[in-house]
PDB file of C-alpha atoms in Angstrom:
ATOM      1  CA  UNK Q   1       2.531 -81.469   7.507  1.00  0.00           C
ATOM      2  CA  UNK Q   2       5.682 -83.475   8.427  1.00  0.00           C
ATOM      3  CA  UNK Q   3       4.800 -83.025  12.578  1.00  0.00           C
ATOM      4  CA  UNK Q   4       1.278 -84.699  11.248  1.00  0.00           C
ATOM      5  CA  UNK Q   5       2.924 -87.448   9.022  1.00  0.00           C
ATOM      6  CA  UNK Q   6       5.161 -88.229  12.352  1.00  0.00           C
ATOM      7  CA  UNK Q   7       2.318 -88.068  14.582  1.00  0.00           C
ATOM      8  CA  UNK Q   8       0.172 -90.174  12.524  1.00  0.00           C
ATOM      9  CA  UNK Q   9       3.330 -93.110  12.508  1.00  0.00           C
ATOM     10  CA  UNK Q  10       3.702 -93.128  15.880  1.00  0.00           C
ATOM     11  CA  UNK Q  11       0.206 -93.182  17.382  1.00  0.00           C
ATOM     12  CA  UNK Q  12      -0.359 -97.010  16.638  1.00  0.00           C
ATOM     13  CA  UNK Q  13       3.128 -97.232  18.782  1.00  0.00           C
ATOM     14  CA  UNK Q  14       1.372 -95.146  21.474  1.00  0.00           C
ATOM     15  CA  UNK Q  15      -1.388 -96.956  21.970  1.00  0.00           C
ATOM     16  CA  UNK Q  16       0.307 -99.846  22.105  1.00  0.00           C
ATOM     17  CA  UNK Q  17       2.587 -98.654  25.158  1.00  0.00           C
ATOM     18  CA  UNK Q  18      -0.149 -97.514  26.908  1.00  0.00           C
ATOM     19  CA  UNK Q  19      -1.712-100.660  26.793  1.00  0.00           C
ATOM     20  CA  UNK Q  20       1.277-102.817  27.831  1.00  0.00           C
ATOM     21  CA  UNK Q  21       1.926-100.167  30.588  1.00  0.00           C
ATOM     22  CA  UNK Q  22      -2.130-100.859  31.511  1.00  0.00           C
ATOM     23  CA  UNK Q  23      -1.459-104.664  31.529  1.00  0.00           C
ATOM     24  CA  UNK Q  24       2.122-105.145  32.732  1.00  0.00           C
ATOM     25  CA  UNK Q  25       2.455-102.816  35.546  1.00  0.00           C
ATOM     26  CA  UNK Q  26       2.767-104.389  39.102  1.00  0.00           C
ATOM     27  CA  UNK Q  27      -0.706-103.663  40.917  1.00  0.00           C
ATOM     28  CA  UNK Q  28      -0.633-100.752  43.316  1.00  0.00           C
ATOM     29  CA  UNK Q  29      -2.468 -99.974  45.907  1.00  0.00           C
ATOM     30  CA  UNK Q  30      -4.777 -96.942  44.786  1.00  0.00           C
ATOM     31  CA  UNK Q  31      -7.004 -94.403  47.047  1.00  0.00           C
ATOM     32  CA  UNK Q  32      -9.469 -91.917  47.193  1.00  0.00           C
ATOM     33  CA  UNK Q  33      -9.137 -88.555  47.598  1.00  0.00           C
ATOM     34  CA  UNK Q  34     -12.180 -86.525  48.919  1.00  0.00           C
ATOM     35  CA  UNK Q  35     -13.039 -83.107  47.900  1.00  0.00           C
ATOM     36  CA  UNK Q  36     -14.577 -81.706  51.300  1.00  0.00           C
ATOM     37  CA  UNK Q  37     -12.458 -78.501  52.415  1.00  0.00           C
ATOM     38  CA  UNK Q  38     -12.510 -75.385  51.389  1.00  0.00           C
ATOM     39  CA  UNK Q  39      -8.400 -75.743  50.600  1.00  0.00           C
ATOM     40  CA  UNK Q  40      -9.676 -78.816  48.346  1.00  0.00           C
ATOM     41  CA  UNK Q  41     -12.442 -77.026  46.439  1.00  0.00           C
ATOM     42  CA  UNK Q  42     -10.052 -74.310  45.837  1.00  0.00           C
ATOM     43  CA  UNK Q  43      -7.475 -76.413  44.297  1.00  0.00           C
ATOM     44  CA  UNK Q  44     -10.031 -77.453  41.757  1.00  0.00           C
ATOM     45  CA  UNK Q  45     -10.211 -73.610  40.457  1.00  0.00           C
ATOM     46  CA  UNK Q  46      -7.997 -72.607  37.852  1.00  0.00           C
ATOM     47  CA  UNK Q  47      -7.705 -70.051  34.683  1.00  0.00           C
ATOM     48  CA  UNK Q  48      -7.246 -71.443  30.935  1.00  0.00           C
ATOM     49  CA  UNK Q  49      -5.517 -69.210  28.673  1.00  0.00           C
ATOM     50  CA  UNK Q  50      -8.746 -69.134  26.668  1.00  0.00           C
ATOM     51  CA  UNK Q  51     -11.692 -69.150  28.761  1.00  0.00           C
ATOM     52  CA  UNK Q  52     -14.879 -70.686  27.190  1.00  0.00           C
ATOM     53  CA  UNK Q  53     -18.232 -70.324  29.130  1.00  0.00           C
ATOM     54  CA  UNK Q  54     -18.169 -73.639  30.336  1.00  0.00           C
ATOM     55  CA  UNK Q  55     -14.785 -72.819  31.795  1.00  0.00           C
ATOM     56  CA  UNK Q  56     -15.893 -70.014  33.807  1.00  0.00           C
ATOM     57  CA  UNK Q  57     -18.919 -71.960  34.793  1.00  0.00           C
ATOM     58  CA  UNK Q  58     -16.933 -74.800  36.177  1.00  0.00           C
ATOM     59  CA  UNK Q  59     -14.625 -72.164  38.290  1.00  0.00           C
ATOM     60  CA  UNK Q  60     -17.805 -70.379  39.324  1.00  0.00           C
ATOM     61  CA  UNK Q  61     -19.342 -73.452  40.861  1.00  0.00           C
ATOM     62  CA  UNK Q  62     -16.185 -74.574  42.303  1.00  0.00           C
ATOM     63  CA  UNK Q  63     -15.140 -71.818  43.952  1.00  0.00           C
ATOM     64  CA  UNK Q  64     -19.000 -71.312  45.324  1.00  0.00           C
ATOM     65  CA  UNK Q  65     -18.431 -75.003  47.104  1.00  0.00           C
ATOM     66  CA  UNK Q  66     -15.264 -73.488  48.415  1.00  0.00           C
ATOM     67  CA  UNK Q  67     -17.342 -70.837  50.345  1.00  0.00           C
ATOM     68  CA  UNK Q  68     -19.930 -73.206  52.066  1.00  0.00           C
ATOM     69  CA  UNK Q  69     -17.022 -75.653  52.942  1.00  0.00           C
ATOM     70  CA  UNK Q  70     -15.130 -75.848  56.263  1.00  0.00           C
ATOM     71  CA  UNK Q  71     -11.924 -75.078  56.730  1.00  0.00           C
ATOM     72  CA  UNK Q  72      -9.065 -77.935  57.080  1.00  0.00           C
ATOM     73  CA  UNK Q  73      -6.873 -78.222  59.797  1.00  0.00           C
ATOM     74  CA  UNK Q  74      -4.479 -75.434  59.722  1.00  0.00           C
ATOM     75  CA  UNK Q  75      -1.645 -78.381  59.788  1.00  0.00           C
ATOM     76  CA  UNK Q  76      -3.565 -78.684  55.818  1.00  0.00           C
ATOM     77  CA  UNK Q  77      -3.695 -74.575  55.417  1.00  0.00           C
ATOM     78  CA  UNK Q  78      -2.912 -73.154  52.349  1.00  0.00           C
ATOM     79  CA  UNK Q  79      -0.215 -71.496  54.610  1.00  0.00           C
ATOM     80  CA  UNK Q  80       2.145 -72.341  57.695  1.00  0.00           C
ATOM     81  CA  UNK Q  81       0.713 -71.435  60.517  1.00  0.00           C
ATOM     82  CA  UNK Q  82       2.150 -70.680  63.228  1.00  0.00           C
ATOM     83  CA  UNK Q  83      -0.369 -69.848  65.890  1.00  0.00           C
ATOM     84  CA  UNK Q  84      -4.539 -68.313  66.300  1.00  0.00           C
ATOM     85  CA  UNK Q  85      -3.758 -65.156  64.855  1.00  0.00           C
ATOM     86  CA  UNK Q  86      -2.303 -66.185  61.808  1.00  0.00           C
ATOM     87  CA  UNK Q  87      -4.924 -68.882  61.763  1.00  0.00           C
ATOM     88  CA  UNK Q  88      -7.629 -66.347  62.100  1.00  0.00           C
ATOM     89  CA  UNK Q  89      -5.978 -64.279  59.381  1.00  0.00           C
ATOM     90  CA  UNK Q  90      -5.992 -66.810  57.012  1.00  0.00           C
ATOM     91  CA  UNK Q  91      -8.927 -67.113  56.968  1.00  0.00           C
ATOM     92  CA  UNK Q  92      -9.952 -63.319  56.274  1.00  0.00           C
ATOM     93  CA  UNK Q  93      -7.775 -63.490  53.439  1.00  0.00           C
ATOM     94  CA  UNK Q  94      -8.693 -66.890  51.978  1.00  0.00           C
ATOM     95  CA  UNK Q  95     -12.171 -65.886  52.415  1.00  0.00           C
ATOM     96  CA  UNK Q  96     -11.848 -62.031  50.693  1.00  0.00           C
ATOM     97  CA  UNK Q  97      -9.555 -63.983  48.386  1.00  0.00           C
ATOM     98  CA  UNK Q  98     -12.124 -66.540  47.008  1.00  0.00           C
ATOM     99  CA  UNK Q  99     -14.726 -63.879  46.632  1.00  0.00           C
ATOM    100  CA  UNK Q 100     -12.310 -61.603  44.398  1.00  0.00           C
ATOM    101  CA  UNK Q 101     -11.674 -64.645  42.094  1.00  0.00           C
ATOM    102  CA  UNK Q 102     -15.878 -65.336  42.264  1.00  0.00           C
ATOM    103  CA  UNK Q 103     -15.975 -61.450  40.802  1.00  0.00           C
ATOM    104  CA  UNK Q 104     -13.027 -62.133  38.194  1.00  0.00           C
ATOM    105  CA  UNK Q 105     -14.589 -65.005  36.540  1.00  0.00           C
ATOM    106  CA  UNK Q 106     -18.307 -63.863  36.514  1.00  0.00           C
ATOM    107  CA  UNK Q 107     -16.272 -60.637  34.448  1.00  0.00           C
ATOM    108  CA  UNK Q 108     -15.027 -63.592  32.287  1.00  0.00           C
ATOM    109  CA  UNK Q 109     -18.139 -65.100  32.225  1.00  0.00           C
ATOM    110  CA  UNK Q 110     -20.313 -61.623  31.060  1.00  0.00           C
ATOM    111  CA  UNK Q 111     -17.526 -60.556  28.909  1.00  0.00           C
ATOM    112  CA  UNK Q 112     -18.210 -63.442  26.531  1.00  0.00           C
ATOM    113  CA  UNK Q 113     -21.536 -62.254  25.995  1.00  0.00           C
ATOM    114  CA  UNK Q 114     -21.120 -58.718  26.027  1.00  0.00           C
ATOM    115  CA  UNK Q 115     -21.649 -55.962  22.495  1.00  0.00           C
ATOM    116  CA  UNK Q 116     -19.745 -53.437  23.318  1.00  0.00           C
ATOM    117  CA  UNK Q 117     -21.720 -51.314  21.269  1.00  0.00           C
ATOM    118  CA  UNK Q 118     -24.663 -51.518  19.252  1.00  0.00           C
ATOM    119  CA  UNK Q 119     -24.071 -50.921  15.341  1.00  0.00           C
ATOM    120  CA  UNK Q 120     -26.599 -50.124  12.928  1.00  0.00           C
ATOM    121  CA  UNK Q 121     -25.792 -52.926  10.790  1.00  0.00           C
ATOM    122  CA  UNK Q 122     -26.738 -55.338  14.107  1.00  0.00           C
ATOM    123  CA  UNK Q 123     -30.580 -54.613  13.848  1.00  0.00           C
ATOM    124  CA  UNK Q 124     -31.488 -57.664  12.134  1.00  0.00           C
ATOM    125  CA  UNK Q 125     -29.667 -59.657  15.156  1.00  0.00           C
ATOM    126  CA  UNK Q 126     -30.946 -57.382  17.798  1.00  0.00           C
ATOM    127  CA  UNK Q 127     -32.995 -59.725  19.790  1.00  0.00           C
ATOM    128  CA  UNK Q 128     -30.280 -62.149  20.009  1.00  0.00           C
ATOM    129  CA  UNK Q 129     -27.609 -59.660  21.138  1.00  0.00           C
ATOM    130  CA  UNK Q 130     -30.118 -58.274  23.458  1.00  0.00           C
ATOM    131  CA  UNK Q 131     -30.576 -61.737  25.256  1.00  0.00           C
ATOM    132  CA  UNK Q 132     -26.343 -62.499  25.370  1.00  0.00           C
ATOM    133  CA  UNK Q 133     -26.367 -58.767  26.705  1.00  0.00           C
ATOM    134  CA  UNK Q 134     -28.846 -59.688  29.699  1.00  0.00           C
ATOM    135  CA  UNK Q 135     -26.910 -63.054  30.575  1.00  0.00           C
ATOM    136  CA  UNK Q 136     -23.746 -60.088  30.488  1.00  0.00           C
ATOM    137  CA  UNK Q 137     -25.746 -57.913  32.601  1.00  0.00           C
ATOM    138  CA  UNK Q 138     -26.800 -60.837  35.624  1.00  0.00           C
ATOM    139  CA  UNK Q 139     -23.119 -61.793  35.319  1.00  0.00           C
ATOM    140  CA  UNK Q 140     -21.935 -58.280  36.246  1.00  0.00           C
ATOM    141  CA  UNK Q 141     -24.795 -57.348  38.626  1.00  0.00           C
ATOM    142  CA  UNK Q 142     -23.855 -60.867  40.900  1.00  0.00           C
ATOM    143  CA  UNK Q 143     -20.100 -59.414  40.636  1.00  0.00           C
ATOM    144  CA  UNK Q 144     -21.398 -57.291  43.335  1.00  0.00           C
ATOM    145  CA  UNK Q 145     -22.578 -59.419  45.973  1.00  0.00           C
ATOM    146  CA  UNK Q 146     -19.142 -60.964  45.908  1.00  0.00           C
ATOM    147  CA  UNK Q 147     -17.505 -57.311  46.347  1.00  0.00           C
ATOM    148  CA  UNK Q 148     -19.566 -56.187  48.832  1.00  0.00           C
ATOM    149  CA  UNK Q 149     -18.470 -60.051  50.873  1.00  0.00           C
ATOM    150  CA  UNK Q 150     -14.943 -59.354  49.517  1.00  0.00           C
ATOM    151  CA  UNK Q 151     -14.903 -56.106  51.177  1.00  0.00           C
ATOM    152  CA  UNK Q 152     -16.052 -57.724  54.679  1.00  0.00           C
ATOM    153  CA  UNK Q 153     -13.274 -59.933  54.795  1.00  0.00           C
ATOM    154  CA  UNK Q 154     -10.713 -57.446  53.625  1.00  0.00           C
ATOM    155  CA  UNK Q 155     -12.040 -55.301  56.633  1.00  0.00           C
ATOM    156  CA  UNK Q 156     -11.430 -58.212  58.820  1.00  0.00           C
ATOM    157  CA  UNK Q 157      -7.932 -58.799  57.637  1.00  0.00           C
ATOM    158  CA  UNK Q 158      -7.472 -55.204  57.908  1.00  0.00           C
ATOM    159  CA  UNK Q 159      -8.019 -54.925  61.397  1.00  0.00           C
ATOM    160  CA  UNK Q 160      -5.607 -53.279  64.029  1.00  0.00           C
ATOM    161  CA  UNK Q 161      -4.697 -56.715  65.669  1.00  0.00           C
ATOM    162  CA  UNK Q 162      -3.272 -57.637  62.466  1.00  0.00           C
ATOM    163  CA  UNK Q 163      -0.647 -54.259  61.499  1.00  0.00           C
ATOM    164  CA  UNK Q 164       2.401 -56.021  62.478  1.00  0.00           C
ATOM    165  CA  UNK Q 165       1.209 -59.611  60.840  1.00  0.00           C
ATOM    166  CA  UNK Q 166       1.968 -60.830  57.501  1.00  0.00           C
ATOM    167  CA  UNK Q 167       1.745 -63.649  56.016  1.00  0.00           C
ATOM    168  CA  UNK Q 168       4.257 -64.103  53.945  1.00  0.00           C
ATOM    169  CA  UNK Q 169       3.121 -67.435  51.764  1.00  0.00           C
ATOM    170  CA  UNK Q 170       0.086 -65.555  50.275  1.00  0.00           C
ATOM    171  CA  UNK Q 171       1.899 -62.347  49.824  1.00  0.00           C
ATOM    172  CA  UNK Q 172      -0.730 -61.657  46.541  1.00  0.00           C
ATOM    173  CA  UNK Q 173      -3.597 -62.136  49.328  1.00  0.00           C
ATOM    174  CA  UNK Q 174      -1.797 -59.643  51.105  1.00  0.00           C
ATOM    175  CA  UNK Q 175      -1.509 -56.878  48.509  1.00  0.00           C
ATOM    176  CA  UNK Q 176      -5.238 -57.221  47.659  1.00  0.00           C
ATOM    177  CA  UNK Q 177      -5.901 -56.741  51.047  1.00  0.00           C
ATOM    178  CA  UNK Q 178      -3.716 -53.609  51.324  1.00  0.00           C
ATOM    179  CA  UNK Q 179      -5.061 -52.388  47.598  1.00  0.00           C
ATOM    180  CA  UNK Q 180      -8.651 -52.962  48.970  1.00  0.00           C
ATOM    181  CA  UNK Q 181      -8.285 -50.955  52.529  1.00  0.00           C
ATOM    182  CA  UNK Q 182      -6.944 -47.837  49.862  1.00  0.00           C
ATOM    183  CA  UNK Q 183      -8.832 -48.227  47.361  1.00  0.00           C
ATOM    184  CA  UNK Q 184      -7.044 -48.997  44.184  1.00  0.00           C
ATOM    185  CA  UNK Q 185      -9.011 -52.207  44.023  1.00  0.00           C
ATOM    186  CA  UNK Q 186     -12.623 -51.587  43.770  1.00  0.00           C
ATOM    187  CA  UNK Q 187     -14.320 -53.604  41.982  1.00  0.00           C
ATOM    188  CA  UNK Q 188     -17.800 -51.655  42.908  1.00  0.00           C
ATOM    189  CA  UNK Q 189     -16.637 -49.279  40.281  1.00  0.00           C
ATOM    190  CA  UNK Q 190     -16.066 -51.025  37.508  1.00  0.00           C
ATOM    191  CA  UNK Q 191     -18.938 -53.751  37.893  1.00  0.00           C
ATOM    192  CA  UNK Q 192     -21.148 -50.397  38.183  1.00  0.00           C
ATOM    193  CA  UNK Q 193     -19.781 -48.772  34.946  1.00  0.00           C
ATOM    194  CA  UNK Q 194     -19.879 -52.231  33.305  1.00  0.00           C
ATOM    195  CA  UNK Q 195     -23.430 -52.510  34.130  1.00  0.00           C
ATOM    196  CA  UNK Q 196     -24.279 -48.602  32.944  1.00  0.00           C
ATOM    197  CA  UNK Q 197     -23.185 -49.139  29.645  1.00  0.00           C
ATOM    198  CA  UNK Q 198     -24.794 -52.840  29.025  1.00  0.00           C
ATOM    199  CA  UNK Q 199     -28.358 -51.186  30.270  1.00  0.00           C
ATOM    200  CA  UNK Q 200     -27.479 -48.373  27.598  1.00  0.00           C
ATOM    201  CA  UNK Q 201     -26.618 -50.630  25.006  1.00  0.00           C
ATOM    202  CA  UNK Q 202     -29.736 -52.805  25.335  1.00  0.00           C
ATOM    203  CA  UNK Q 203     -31.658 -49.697  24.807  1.00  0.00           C
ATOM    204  CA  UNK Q 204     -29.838 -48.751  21.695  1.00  0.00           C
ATOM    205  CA  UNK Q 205     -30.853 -52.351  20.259  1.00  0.00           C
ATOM    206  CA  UNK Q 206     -33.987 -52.393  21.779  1.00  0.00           C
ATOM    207  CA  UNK Q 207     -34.686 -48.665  19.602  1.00  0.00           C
ATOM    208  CA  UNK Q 208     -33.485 -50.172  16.711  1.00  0.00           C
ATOM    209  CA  UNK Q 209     -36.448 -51.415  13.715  1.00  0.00           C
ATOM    210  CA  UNK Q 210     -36.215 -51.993  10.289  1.00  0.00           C
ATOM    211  CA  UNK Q 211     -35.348 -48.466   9.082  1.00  0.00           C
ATOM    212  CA  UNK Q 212     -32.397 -48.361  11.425  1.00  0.00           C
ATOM    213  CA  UNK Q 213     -30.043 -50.014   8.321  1.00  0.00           C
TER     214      UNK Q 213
END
């Protein structure tokens, strides 16, 4: 109550140095910044604490423009780089990179919409749990397509004219890489056995009629 009471005393007092800042500051010369890289899109991408639909929507479709873009000059990499083979390695690994995060937020994305499990007392909801449970599902199943591209590019980076190169800036695109190439990441498994049990819970709702509670 007393943060509110202080709050609501010095908003007016706000405002007011807002607009005298608006008014009163010398004029500076302002310019554009265009979005065209794939470094740029990526920027754009980030993960609230609380992740509403619209959230994960916005990452999805930024991160998408990320793929189709070029890449900047490697002066503007994400990275130093130092000559073509870390240049070409960068780019594996941004690339396998972006895809991972694509598969991460369409799991953010389905899990909003996802019933774990289908309780008896659900029935009289069933057809709307049964149409968040396909928008889960289509989530999940396009998880895969973005594994299977992940896993190209990890194969790239993983190749034998890279052992003795690391780079050292994206050292977290580096160990998903490495976890890739030996399997402790694979996300293959878990989008499958997310995508067994929605189908299986559909069909428990789907069973479901008016004797079922």
């Amino acid at each position: 109550m007393r943060l509110m009471f202080i709050s609501r005393i010095l908003k007016p007092f706000i405002i007011i140095a807002a607009i005298t800042a608006f008014f009163f500051t010398p004029a500076q010369k302002s310019y554009a910044y265009m979005v065209k890289y794939k470094e740029d899109f990526y920027k754009l991408f980030h993960v609230h604490y609380q992740q509403y639909p619209d959230d994960c929507i916005e990452n999805i479709y930024w991160l998408e423009k990320a793929v189709e873009a070029d890449f900047a000059n490697p002066l503007y990499a994400t990275v130093k780089i130092e000559n073509e083979k870390d240049w070409e390695k960068y780019r594996y690994l941004f690339m396998m990179h972006i895809n991972l995060k694509l598969i991460e937020q369409h799991l953010r994305l389905g899990r909003i919409y996802d019933k774990k499990v289908a309780h008896f007392y659900d029935a009289p909801w069933k057809d709307q749990y049964i149409e968040e449970l396909k928008k889960s599902l289509t989530c999940y199943q396009a998880g895969l397509y973005y594994w299977k591209e992940a896993s190209l590019w990890a194969e790239k980076a993983n190749s034998g004219a890279f052992r003795f190169l690391f780079l050292p800036d994206i050292q977290n695109w580096e160990d998903e890489r490495e976890r890739i190439g030996t399997g402790k990441l694979d996300y293959e498994k878990i989008l499958n056995r997310e995508i067994s049990r929605v189908q299986k819970v559909i069909k428990d709702f789907e069973a479901m009629d008016d004797s079922s509670y």
